[in-house]
Amino acid sequence: MSDKKRKIYIFDTTLRDGEQSPGASLTPDEKLKIAKQLEKLNVDVIEAGFPASSPGEMQAVRMISEVVKKPVICGLSRMMPSDIDACRRALEPARRKRLHVFLATSQIHRQYKLKKGKKEILEMAAQNIRSAKKDFQQIEFSPEDASRTEPKFLTEAVRAAIDAGATSINIPDTVGYTVPQEFSDLIYFLIKKNPELGKSVILSVHCHNDLGLAVANSLAAVLAGANQVECTINGIGERAGNASLEEIAMALDTRKDFVDCYTDIVFKEIMKSSRLVSHLTGMVVQPNKAIVGRNAFSHESGIHQDGVLKKRQTYEIIDPKRIGLSGSQLILGKLSGRHAFNERVQKLGFRLNESELGQAFRRFKELADKKKYVFDEDIEAILEENLAMVPETWKLDHIRITSESGKPAHASIRLTFKGKSREAVSEGDGPVDAGYKAIEKIVNSGARVVHYGIQSVTGGKDALGEVVVKLIVAGREVTGRGTSTDIIEASIKAYLFALNKISSHILPEETQEHSPV
Ligand code: KIV
Ligand code: ZN
C-alpha cells in the first residue's frame, strides 16, 4: 500500500470496448448521449470509439469531440498510419485528446496473428508513436495480451514506447487470464524496470472478465502502483466484459481505509449512467450485479430487514443514496416480519392502531404465502380494503366455482353471519355471475350490479388483481373493492365488501324484523 493518497484516473471505454459486447451496437446519437452522461459522472478519459473502423464510428467520435469538453477524448488505433490519421481527424475538435495505439506482444499473437518477430514489433511501435507525436500530446500505448507476454519482452516494448513519446502505458489482460497476485507482481516488475510508470508516465490497466476477476485484478494492480483503470459502465465489453467502473469506483471509496486512493467519480450519477447504458445498448443488468443490480440493496430475510431498520450498516456497506438510489429496499415476502411491514405501511402514509396493524399483517402474510413478492401496490390494496373499516358482517368462508366452455358455470358459496354458516349453490353466465347469484341466494339483498371492473394492481404472473363493483341496493349506490391473486375470489370479495358497507340494512331472514329493506 502506498503511504500517500493517490488519484486513480478513470478511463471509461464503454463506448469502445463496451460497444464491442456482442449485441450492443450504438448509433452516433446514442453514443453522444452516453458521453454526456459520462461527463456528468466525471470520468477522466472517454474512449469514444475506433474511428478507422467505420464511417459511423468516425462520426460518433467527432460529434463527442465537438460537444463533450471536460474529459479527455480518446480514439483507438491500430499501429498503422491510416488508423492514426483517422483518429487525428475524428479528435480534431476535442479540447483535450488522446491517441490510443495498440500492438500485440505475446508470443501466440506474434506467431499466429501478426506473423512478426520481436524486433519488428518494437520498431513498428516506436516508429508510429514517434510520428504521431506531432499531432498528439497524449499518446497511450497498449501491448495487447500483455499478461501473456514474456515479462522481459514486455518491459522492452514498454521502454521503446516511452522512449518514442508515449505518455501512458496500458497493460491489458486481453483475454482475462491473469489472477490478482500474478498481475500485481507484473505491475511491480514493470515499475521496477521503468520507474517513471505511475509517475510522469501514466500506468494503466485494462482487465477482461473471462474468469470473473476483472475488478479484482484491476484493484490488485492499483495496490501495486497503477494509477489509471480502464473500465466500462455495467462491466459490458468484449466476451465476458471489462472491469466494471461502478465496482472499481465504489470499492476504492468504500475501502479507502485500506487502499488510500481516490477517484473523481461523482457517485450520485452512477445509477443514472448504468440505466442509460443498459437502456441504449439493450444489455440488461443482472439482478445480483454488484452496486447497480436490482438486488444490490434489497433485503429479503426478516432478520436482515430487522437489522437494516435498526441500523442500515448492519447489512449494507454502501448507502444506496450515494449512488443515486432513493434508499435500501426491503423486499416484503413471507419471510418478512411485523417490523418491516409496519415500516412500509408508515412509508406509504398509513397510520394504523395495533389492532388494524394486526389485521393488515395477517392479510399480508396470507398474500405472501400465495405470491413471492408483495409490492407497495399490494400493500396499498390490502390497507384500502382493511382501512375502509367496514365490519365484516358477511364473511366469505368458502368458494368453489367450476366452469366449462359452452356450459353454465356453477358456484357453491359459504358465508358466515355472526358465526353462523350459510351456503348456497347457483348456476350463472360465467363464474362471476354464478358466484354473485349464489351470494344473493343467501343474502337476498336484491342488489343489481351496475359496474364491474378489473385491473391488475401489480406486475407479473402472480399479480394481485383488483375488482371494483358498483351495486344498487335498496335505491342506494354502493361500491365494493376486492383484491386477490385469484380474480374470481377478488370479484366475490368486492361484492361482499359492497354489501357489508350497507350491512345494517341487509340482514338474514330470521332477523329481518330490524331491517328496513
Ligand atoms: O483488451 C484489449 O487488449 C484491448 C486493447 C485494445 C487495449 O481492448
Ligand atoms: Zn479490451
Coordinates of C-alpha atoms and ligand atoms in Angstrom, one line a residue:
M1 CA 0.0 0.0 0.0
S2 CA 1.3 3.5 -0.8
D3 CA 1.7 6.0 2.0
K4 CA 0.2 9.0 0.1
K5 CA -3.3 9.4 -1.2
R6 CA -3.1 8.8 -4.9
K7 CA -5.6 9.9 -7.6
I8 CA -6.7 7.0 -9.8
Y9 CA -7.7 8.1 -13.3
I10 CA -10.9 6.5 -14.6
F11 CA -10.6 5.8 -18.3
D12 CA -14.0 4.8 -19.5
T13 CA -14.2 2.5 -22.5
T14 CA -18.0 1.9 -22.6
L15 CA -18.2 3.5 -26.0
R16 CA -15.3 1.4 -27.4
D17 CA -14.7 -1.9 -25.7
G18 CA -18.2 -1.8 -24.1
E19 CA -19.7 -1.4 -27.5
Q20 CA -17.8 -4.5 -28.7
S21 CA -20.2 -6.5 -26.5
P22 CA -22.0 -9.0 -28.7
G23 CA -25.4 -7.4 -29.5
A24 CA -24.6 -3.9 -28.2
S25 CA -24.4 -1.5 -31.1
L26 CA -25.0 2.2 -30.6
T27 CA -25.8 5.0 -33.1
P28 CA -23.7 8.1 -33.1
D29 CA -26.5 10.0 -31.3
E30 CA -26.8 7.3 -28.6
K31 CA -23.0 7.4 -28.1
L32 CA -23.2 11.1 -27.7
K33 CA -25.9 10.8 -25.1
I34 CA -23.8 8.3 -23.1
A35 CA -20.7 10.5 -23.4
K36 CA -22.6 13.5 -22.0
Q37 CA -23.7 11.3 -19.0
L38 CA -20.0 10.1 -18.6
E39 CA -19.0 13.8 -18.4
K40 CA -21.5 14.2 -15.5
L41 CA -20.1 11.1 -13.9
N42 CA -16.8 12.9 -14.1
V43 CA -14.7 10.2 -15.7
D44 CA -11.2 11.4 -16.6
V45 CA -11.0 9.9 -20.1
I46 CA -13.7 8.8 -22.5
E47 CA -12.6 6.3 -25.1
A48 CA -15.2 7.4 -27.7
G49 CA -14.5 4.8 -30.4
F50 CA -12.3 3.3 -33.1
P51 CA -12.6 5.9 -35.9
A52 CA -10.9 3.9 -38.6
S53 CA -13.4 1.0 -38.1
S54 CA -16.4 2.6 -39.8
P55 CA -17.8 6.0 -41.0
G56 CA -20.4 5.8 -38.1
E57 CA -17.5 5.5 -35.6
M58 CA -15.7 8.4 -37.2
Q59 CA -18.8 10.5 -37.0
A60 CA -19.6 9.5 -33.4
V61 CA -16.0 10.2 -32.1
R62 CA -16.1 13.6 -33.9
M63 CA -19.5 14.5 -32.5
I64 CA -18.4 13.7 -29.0
S65 CA -15.1 15.6 -29.5
E66 CA -17.2 18.7 -30.5
V67 CA -19.6 18.6 -27.6
V68 CA -18.0 16.9 -24.6
K69 CA -15.4 19.2 -23.2
K70 CA -14.4 18.3 -19.7
P71 CA -12.9 14.8 -20.0
V72 CA -10.0 13.9 -22.3
I73 CA -11.5 12.3 -25.5
C74 CA -9.6 9.3 -26.8
G75 CA -9.7 7.3 -30.0
L76 CA -8.4 3.8 -30.6
S77 CA -6.0 3.0 -33.4
R78 CA -4.0 0.0 -34.7
M79 CA -0.3 0.6 -35.0
M80 CA -0.6 2.0 -38.6
P81 CA -0.5 5.5 -40.1
S82 CA -4.0 5.3 -41.7
D83 CA -5.7 4.5 -38.4
I84 CA -3.7 7.2 -36.6
D85 CA -4.8 9.6 -39.3
A86 CA -8.4 8.6 -38.8
C87 CA -8.0 9.4 -35.0
R88 CA -6.4 12.7 -35.9
R89 CA -9.5 13.7 -38.0
A90 CA -12.1 12.4 -35.5
L91 CA -10.5 14.0 -32.5
E92 CA -9.6 17.3 -34.2
P93 CA -12.4 19.4 -32.4
A94 CA -11.6 17.9 -28.9
R95 CA -10.4 20.3 -26.2
R96 CA -8.1 17.6 -24.8
K97 CA -7.4 14.4 -26.9
R98 CA -5.5 11.2 -26.6
L99 CA -4.4 8.7 -29.2
H100 CA -4.6 5.1 -28.0
V101 CA -2.4 2.8 -30.1
F102 CA -2.2 -1.0 -29.6
L103 CA 0.0 -3.8 -30.9
A104 CA 0.1 -7.3 -29.6
T105 CA 3.2 -8.5 -27.9
S106 CA 2.5 -12.1 -26.7
Q107 CA 4.2 -15.0 -28.3
I108 CA 0.9 -16.5 -29.6
H109 CA -0.2 -13.2 -31.1
R110 CA 3.2 -12.6 -32.7
Q111 CA 3.4 -16.0 -34.2
Y112 CA -0.2 -16.6 -35.4
K113 CA -1.9 -13.3 -35.7
L114 CA 0.8 -10.8 -36.6
K115 CA 3.4 -13.2 -38.0
K116 CA 6.1 -10.8 -36.9
G117 CA 9.2 -11.1 -34.7
K118 CA 10.0 -9.2 -31.5
K119 CA 12.4 -6.7 -33.2
E120 CA 9.8 -5.8 -35.9
I121 CA 7.2 -5.2 -33.2
L122 CA 9.4 -2.9 -31.2
E123 CA 10.3 -0.9 -34.3
M124 CA 6.7 -0.7 -35.5
A125 CA 5.6 0.6 -32.1
A126 CA 8.4 3.2 -31.8
Q127 CA 8.1 4.5 -35.3
N128 CA 4.3 5.0 -35.2
I129 CA 4.4 6.6 -31.8
R130 CA 7.2 8.9 -32.8
S131 CA 5.5 10.1 -35.9
A132 CA 2.1 10.6 -34.1
K133 CA 3.8 12.9 -31.6
K134 CA 3.4 16.0 -33.9
D135 CA -0.4 15.6 -33.7
F136 CA -1.0 14.3 -30.2
Q137 CA 0.3 15.5 -26.8
Q138 CA -1.2 12.4 -25.2
I139 CA -0.4 9.0 -26.6
E140 CA -1.3 5.8 -24.9
F141 CA 0.3 2.5 -25.8
S142 CA -1.2 -0.9 -25.2
P143 CA 0.9 -4.0 -25.6
E144 CA -2.1 -6.2 -26.4
D145 CA -2.2 -9.5 -24.5
A146 CA 0.4 -8.1 -22.1
S147 CA -0.5 -10.5 -19.3
R148 CA 0.6 -13.5 -21.5
T149 CA 3.7 -11.7 -22.9
E150 CA 7.1 -12.7 -21.6
P151 CA 7.8 -10.1 -18.9
K152 CA 11.3 -9.3 -20.2
F153 CA 9.9 -8.6 -23.7
L154 CA 7.0 -6.7 -22.2
T155 CA 9.4 -4.3 -20.5
E156 CA 11.3 -3.8 -23.7
A157 CA 8.1 -2.9 -25.5
V158 CA 7.1 -0.5 -22.7
R159 CA 10.6 1.1 -22.8
A160 CA 10.5 1.5 -26.5
A161 CA 7.1 3.2 -26.3
I162 CA 8.1 5.6 -23.5
D163 CA 11.3 6.5 -25.4
A164 CA 9.3 7.2 -28.5
G165 CA 7.0 9.6 -26.6
A166 CA 4.1 7.5 -25.1
T167 CA 2.6 9.4 -22.2
S168 CA 0.5 6.4 -20.9
I169 CA 1.3 2.7 -20.8
N170 CA -1.7 0.5 -20.6
I171 CA -1.3 -3.2 -19.6
P172 CA -4.2 -5.2 -20.9
D173 CA -5.2 -8.6 -19.6
T174 CA -6.8 -9.0 -23.0
V175 CA -8.2 -12.5 -22.5
G176 CA -9.0 -12.3 -18.8
Y177 CA -6.3 -14.9 -18.0
T178 CA -4.4 -13.4 -15.1
V179 CA -5.1 -13.7 -11.3
P180 CA -4.7 -10.9 -8.8
Q181 CA -1.3 -11.9 -7.2
E182 CA 0.3 -12.6 -10.6
F183 CA -1.0 -9.3 -12.1
S184 CA 0.2 -7.4 -9.0
D185 CA 3.7 -9.0 -9.4
L186 CA 3.8 -8.0 -13.1
I187 CA 2.9 -4.4 -12.2
Y188 CA 5.6 -4.2 -9.5
F189 CA 8.1 -5.7 -12.0
L190 CA 7.2 -3.2 -14.7
I191 CA 7.5 -0.3 -12.3
K192 CA 10.9 -1.5 -11.1
K193 CA 12.2 -1.7 -14.7
N194 CA 10.6 1.6 -15.8
P195 CA 10.5 3.8 -12.7
E196 CA 8.6 6.7 -14.4
L197 CA 5.5 4.4 -14.6
G198 CA 2.7 5.6 -12.3
K199 CA 4.6 9.0 -12.0
S200 CA 5.5 11.0 -15.1
V201 CA 4.0 8.3 -17.4
I202 CA 0.5 7.1 -16.5
L203 CA 0.4 3.3 -15.7
S204 CA -2.9 2.0 -16.8
V205 CA -4.6 -1.5 -16.6
H206 CA -7.3 -2.9 -18.7
C207 CA -8.8 -6.2 -17.4
H208 CA -11.3 -8.5 -19.0
N209 CA -13.6 -10.6 -17.1
D210 CA -13.3 -14.1 -18.6
L211 CA -12.6 -15.6 -15.1
G212 CA -14.8 -13.1 -13.3
L213 CA -11.6 -11.4 -12.0
A214 CA -11.5 -8.1 -13.9
V215 CA -12.2 -5.9 -10.9
A216 CA -10.0 -7.9 -8.5
N217 CA -7.1 -7.8 -11.0
S218 CA -7.6 -4.1 -11.5
L219 CA -7.6 -3.4 -7.8
A220 CA -4.5 -5.6 -7.3
A221 CA -2.8 -3.5 -10.0
V222 CA -3.8 -0.3 -8.3
L223 CA -2.4 -1.5 -5.0
A224 CA 0.9 -2.3 -6.8
G225 CA 1.1 1.2 -8.2
A226 CA -1.1 1.5 -11.4
N227 CA -2.7 4.9 -11.5
Q228 CA -5.3 4.5 -14.3
V229 CA -8.0 1.9 -14.6
E230 CA -9.8 1.2 -17.9
C231 CA -13.4 0.1 -17.3
T232 CA -17.0 0.2 -18.5
I233 CA -20.4 1.0 -17.1
N234 CA -22.1 -2.2 -16.0
G235 CA -18.9 -4.0 -16.9
I236 CA -20.0 -4.5 -20.5
G237 CA -17.4 -5.4 -23.1
E238 CA -15.9 -8.0 -25.4
R239 CA -17.0 -11.6 -24.4
A240 CA -17.5 -11.6 -20.6
G241 CA -16.9 -7.9 -20.4
N242 CA -14.5 -5.5 -18.9
A243 CA -13.9 -4.3 -15.3
S244 CA -17.0 -2.5 -14.1
L245 CA -16.5 1.2 -13.5
E246 CA -19.0 1.4 -10.7
E247 CA -17.4 -1.5 -8.8
I248 CA -13.9 -0.1 -9.1
A249 CA -15.0 3.4 -8.0
M250 CA -17.1 2.2 -5.1
A251 CA -14.5 -0.4 -4.0
L252 CA -11.8 2.3 -3.9
D253 CA -14.1 4.6 -1.9
T254 CA -15.6 2.0 0.4
R255 CA -12.2 0.6 1.3
K256 CA -10.3 3.9 1.4
D257 CA -9.2 2.9 4.9
F258 CA -7.1 0.2 3.2
V259 CA -6.5 1.4 -0.3
D260 CA -5.7 5.1 0.3
C261 CA -6.6 6.1 -3.3
Y262 CA -9.4 8.1 -4.7
T263 CA -11.2 8.8 -8.0
D264 CA -13.1 11.9 -9.0
I265 CA -16.2 9.9 -9.9
V266 CA -19.5 11.7 -8.9
F267 CA -21.1 8.7 -7.2
K268 CA -24.7 10.0 -7.4
E269 CA -24.5 9.7 -11.2
I270 CA -23.8 6.0 -11.1
M271 CA -27.3 4.7 -11.2
K272 CA -28.3 7.1 -14.0
S273 CA -25.3 6.1 -16.0
S274 CA -26.0 2.4 -15.5
R275 CA -29.6 2.7 -16.5
L276 CA -28.8 4.8 -19.6
V277 CA -26.2 2.3 -20.8
S278 CA -28.5 -0.6 -20.2
H279 CA -31.4 1.1 -22.0
L280 CA -29.4 2.2 -25.0
T281 CA -27.4 -1.0 -25.5
G282 CA -30.3 -3.3 -24.7
M283 CA -27.9 -5.2 -22.3
V284 CA -29.9 -6.0 -19.2
V285 CA -28.1 -5.7 -15.8
Q286 CA -28.2 -9.0 -13.9
P287 CA -30.2 -8.6 -10.7
N288 CA -27.4 -9.6 -8.4
K289 CA -24.8 -7.4 -10.1
A290 CA -22.7 -5.5 -7.5
I291 CA -23.6 -1.8 -7.0
V292 CA -26.2 -1.4 -9.8
G293 CA -28.1 -4.7 -9.9
R294 CA -31.8 -4.6 -8.9
N295 CA -31.0 -6.7 -5.8
A296 CA -27.8 -4.9 -4.7
F297 CA -29.6 -3.0 -1.9
S298 CA -32.6 -5.3 -1.4
H299 CA -33.1 -7.3 1.7
E300 CA -35.5 -10.3 1.8
S301 CA -34.7 -12.1 5.0
G302 CA -36.7 -11.0 8.1
I303 CA -33.6 -11.0 10.2
H304 CA -31.7 -8.7 7.7
Q305 CA -34.7 -6.4 7.4
D306 CA -35.0 -6.0 11.1
G307 CA -31.2 -5.3 11.3
V308 CA -31.3 -2.7 8.5
L309 CA -34.3 -1.0 10.1
K310 CA -32.4 -0.8 13.4
K311 CA -29.1 0.3 11.8
R312 CA -28.6 0.3 8.0
Q313 CA -24.9 -0.6 8.2
T314 CA -25.7 -4.0 9.9
Y315 CA -26.2 -5.4 6.4
E316 CA -25.2 -2.6 4.0
I317 CA -21.7 -1.4 3.3
I318 CA -22.7 1.4 0.9
D319 CA -25.5 3.9 1.4
P320 CA -27.6 3.4 -1.7
K321 CA -28.5 7.2 -1.7
R322 CA -24.8 7.9 -2.5
I323 CA -25.1 6.3 -6.0
G324 CA -28.4 7.9 -6.8
L325 CA -30.9 5.5 -5.4
S326 CA -33.7 6.5 -3.1
G327 CA -32.7 4.1 -0.4
S328 CA -32.5 0.4 0.6
Q329 CA -35.3 -1.8 -0.4
L330 CA -36.9 -4.2 2.0
I331 CA -38.5 -6.9 -0.2
L332 CA -41.6 -7.9 1.6
G333 CA -42.4 -11.5 1.3
K334 CA -43.3 -14.5 3.5
L335 CA -40.0 -14.1 5.5
S336 CA -40.7 -10.5 6.5
G337 CA -41.7 -9.6 10.0
R338 CA -44.2 -7.2 11.5
H339 CA -41.4 -4.6 12.0
A340 CA -40.6 -4.3 8.3
F341 CA -44.3 -4.5 7.4
N342 CA -45.2 -1.6 9.7
E343 CA -42.3 0.4 8.5
R344 CA -43.6 0.1 4.9
V345 CA -47.1 0.9 5.9
Q346 CA -45.9 4.1 7.5
K347 CA -43.9 5.0 4.4
L348 CA -47.0 4.6 2.3
G349 CA -48.6 7.2 4.5
F350 CA -50.9 5.0 6.7
R351 CA -51.1 5.2 10.4
L352 CA -52.7 2.1 12.0
N353 CA -53.5 1.3 15.5
E354 CA -52.3 -2.1 17.0
S355 CA -55.5 -4.0 16.0
E356 CA -55.6 -2.6 12.5
L357 CA -52.0 -3.4 12.1
G358 CA -52.6 -6.9 13.3
Q359 CA -55.4 -7.4 10.8
A360 CA -53.5 -6.0 7.9
F361 CA -50.4 -8.0 8.8
R362 CA -52.4 -11.2 8.9
R363 CA -53.8 -10.4 5.4
F364 CA -50.3 -9.6 4.2
K365 CA -49.0 -13.0 5.4
E366 CA -51.8 -14.8 3.7
L367 CA -51.0 -13.0 0.5
A368 CA -47.2 -13.5 0.9
D369 CA -47.9 -17.3 1.1
K370 CA -49.6 -17.1 -2.3
K371 CA -47.2 -14.7 -4.2
K372 CA -43.4 -14.5 -3.9
Y373 CA -43.1 -10.7 -3.5
V374 CA -45.6 -8.3 -2.0
F375 CA -45.2 -4.9 -3.6
D376 CA -46.2 -1.5 -2.4
E377 CA -49.3 -1.6 -4.6
D378 CA -50.3 -4.9 -3.0
I379 CA -50.0 -3.4 0.5
E380 CA -52.0 -0.3 -0.5
A381 CA -54.7 -2.6 -1.8
I382 CA -54.7 -4.6 1.5
L383 CA -54.8 -1.4 3.5
E384 CA -57.6 0.2 1.5
E385 CA -59.6 -3.0 1.9
N386 CA -58.9 -3.1 5.6
L387 CA -58.9 0.6 6.4
A388 CA -62.4 1.2 5.0
M389 CA -63.1 -0.4 8.4
V390 CA -66.3 -1.9 7.2
P391 CA -67.4 -4.5 9.7
E392 CA -67.3 -7.9 8.1
T393 CA -70.9 -8.7 8.6
W394 CA -70.9 -11.2 5.8
K395 CA -67.7 -13.1 5.8
L396 CA -66.6 -15.3 2.9
D397 CA -65.9 -18.8 4.2
H398 CA -65.6 -20.9 1.1
I399 CA -65.9 -20.7 -2.6
R400 CA -66.0 -23.4 -5.2
I401 CA -66.6 -22.4 -8.8
T402 CA -66.4 -24.6 -11.8
S403 CA -66.8 -23.5 -15.4
E404 CA -66.6 -25.3 -18.7
S405 CA -66.7 -23.7 -22.1
G406 CA -70.2 -23.8 -23.6
K407 CA -71.9 -24.7 -20.3
P408 CA -73.2 -22.5 -17.4
A409 CA -70.8 -22.0 -14.6
H410 CA -71.6 -23.5 -11.1
A411 CA -70.8 -21.7 -7.9
S412 CA -71.0 -23.0 -4.4
I413 CA -70.5 -20.3 -1.8
R414 CA -70.5 -20.4 2.0
L415 CA -70.7 -17.2 4.1
T416 CA -70.9 -16.7 7.8
F417 CA -73.0 -14.2 9.5
K418 CA -72.5 -13.7 13.3
G419 CA -70.7 -17.0 13.5
K420 CA -73.5 -18.9 11.6
S421 CA -72.7 -20.6 8.3
R422 CA -75.0 -20.2 5.3
E423 CA -74.4 -21.9 2.0
A424 CA -75.9 -21.8 -1.5
V425 CA -75.3 -23.0 -5.0
S426 CA -76.2 -21.4 -8.2
E427 CA -75.6 -21.5 -11.9
G428 CA -74.6 -18.4 -13.8
D429 CA -73.5 -16.9 -17.1
G430 CA -69.8 -17.3 -16.2
P431 CA -68.1 -17.9 -12.9
V432 CA -68.6 -14.3 -11.5
D433 CA -72.3 -14.3 -12.3
A434 CA -72.7 -17.7 -10.8
G435 CA -70.9 -16.5 -7.6
Y436 CA -73.0 -13.4 -7.3
K437 CA -76.2 -15.3 -7.8
A438 CA -75.2 -17.8 -5.1
I439 CA -74.4 -14.9 -2.7
E440 CA -77.8 -13.4 -3.5
K441 CA -79.5 -16.7 -2.6
I442 CA -78.0 -16.4 0.9
V443 CA -78.2 -12.6 1.4
N444 CA -81.3 -11.8 -0.6
S445 CA -80.3 -8.1 -0.8
G446 CA -81.8 -7.5 -4.3
A447 CA -78.5 -5.9 -5.4
R448 CA -78.1 -5.1 -9.0
V449 CA -74.6 -4.8 -10.5
V450 CA -74.3 -1.6 -12.4
H451 CA -70.5 -1.6 -12.9
Y452 CA -67.8 -4.3 -12.8
G453 CA -64.1 -3.5 -13.5
I454 CA -61.0 -5.5 -13.1
Q455 CA -57.3 -4.5 -13.2
S456 CA -54.0 -5.8 -12.2
V457 CA -52.5 -3.8 -9.3
T458 CA -49.1 -5.4 -9.5
G459 CA -47.0 -6.9 -12.3
G460 CA -46.0 -10.5 -13.1
K461 CA -47.8 -13.8 -13.4
D462 CA -48.7 -13.8 -9.7
A463 CA -50.1 -10.2 -9.8
L464 CA -52.7 -9.1 -7.4
G465 CA -56.0 -8.4 -9.3
E466 CA -58.4 -5.7 -8.1
V467 CA -62.1 -5.9 -8.8
V468 CA -64.4 -2.9 -8.3
V469 CA -68.1 -3.4 -8.4
K470 CA -70.9 -0.9 -8.1
L471 CA -74.2 -2.2 -6.8
I472 CA -77.6 -0.6 -6.5
V473 CA -79.2 -1.9 -3.3
A474 CA -82.5 -0.6 -1.9
G475 CA -82.1 2.5 -4.1
R476 CA -78.6 3.3 -2.9
E477 CA -75.4 3.0 -5.0
V478 CA -72.6 1.4 -3.2
T479 CA -69.0 0.5 -4.4
G480 CA -67.0 -2.5 -3.3
R481 CA -63.4 -3.4 -3.9
G482 CA -61.7 -6.8 -3.6
T483 CA -58.2 -7.9 -4.2
S484 CA -56.7 -11.3 -4.6
T485 CA -54.3 -13.2 -6.8
D486 CA -57.4 -15.1 -7.9
I487 CA -59.8 -12.8 -9.8
I488 CA -62.9 -14.8 -9.0
E489 CA -62.1 -14.5 -5.3
A490 CA -61.4 -10.8 -5.8
S491 CA -64.8 -10.5 -7.5
I492 CA -66.7 -12.2 -4.7
K493 CA -64.9 -10.1 -2.1
A494 CA -65.7 -6.9 -3.9
Y495 CA -69.4 -7.9 -3.9
L496 CA -69.4 -8.8 -0.2
F497 CA -67.5 -5.6 0.6
A498 CA -70.2 -3.5 -1.0
L499 CA -72.9 -5.4 0.8
N500 CA -71.1 -5.1 4.1
K501 CA -71.0 -1.3 3.7
I502 CA -74.7 -1.2 4.0
S503 CA -74.9 -4.3 6.2
S504 CA -77.2 -2.8 8.7
H505 CA -79.8 -2.8 6.0
I506 CA -79.2 -6.3 4.8
L507 CA -79.8 -8.9 7.5
P508 CA -80.6 -12.5 7.1
E509 CA -84.3 -13.6 7.1
E510 CA -84.7 -14.5 10.8
T511 CA -83.5 -11.0 11.9
Q512 CA -85.5 -9.1 9.3
E513 CA -87.7 -7.5 11.9
H514 CA -84.9 -4.9 12.3
S515 CA -84.4 -4.4 8.6
P516 CA -85.8 -1.5 6.7
V517 CA -85.5 -3.5 3.5
Ligands
KIV1 O1 -8.4 -6.0 -24.4 C1 -7.6 -5.3 -25.1 O2 -6.4 -5.8 -25.2 C2 -7.9 -4.1 -25.7 C3 -6.8 -3.2 -26.2 C4 -7.2 -2.6 -27.5 C5 -6.4 -2.3 -25.1 O3 -9.1 -3.7 -25.7
ZN2 ZN -10.3 -4.9 -24.2

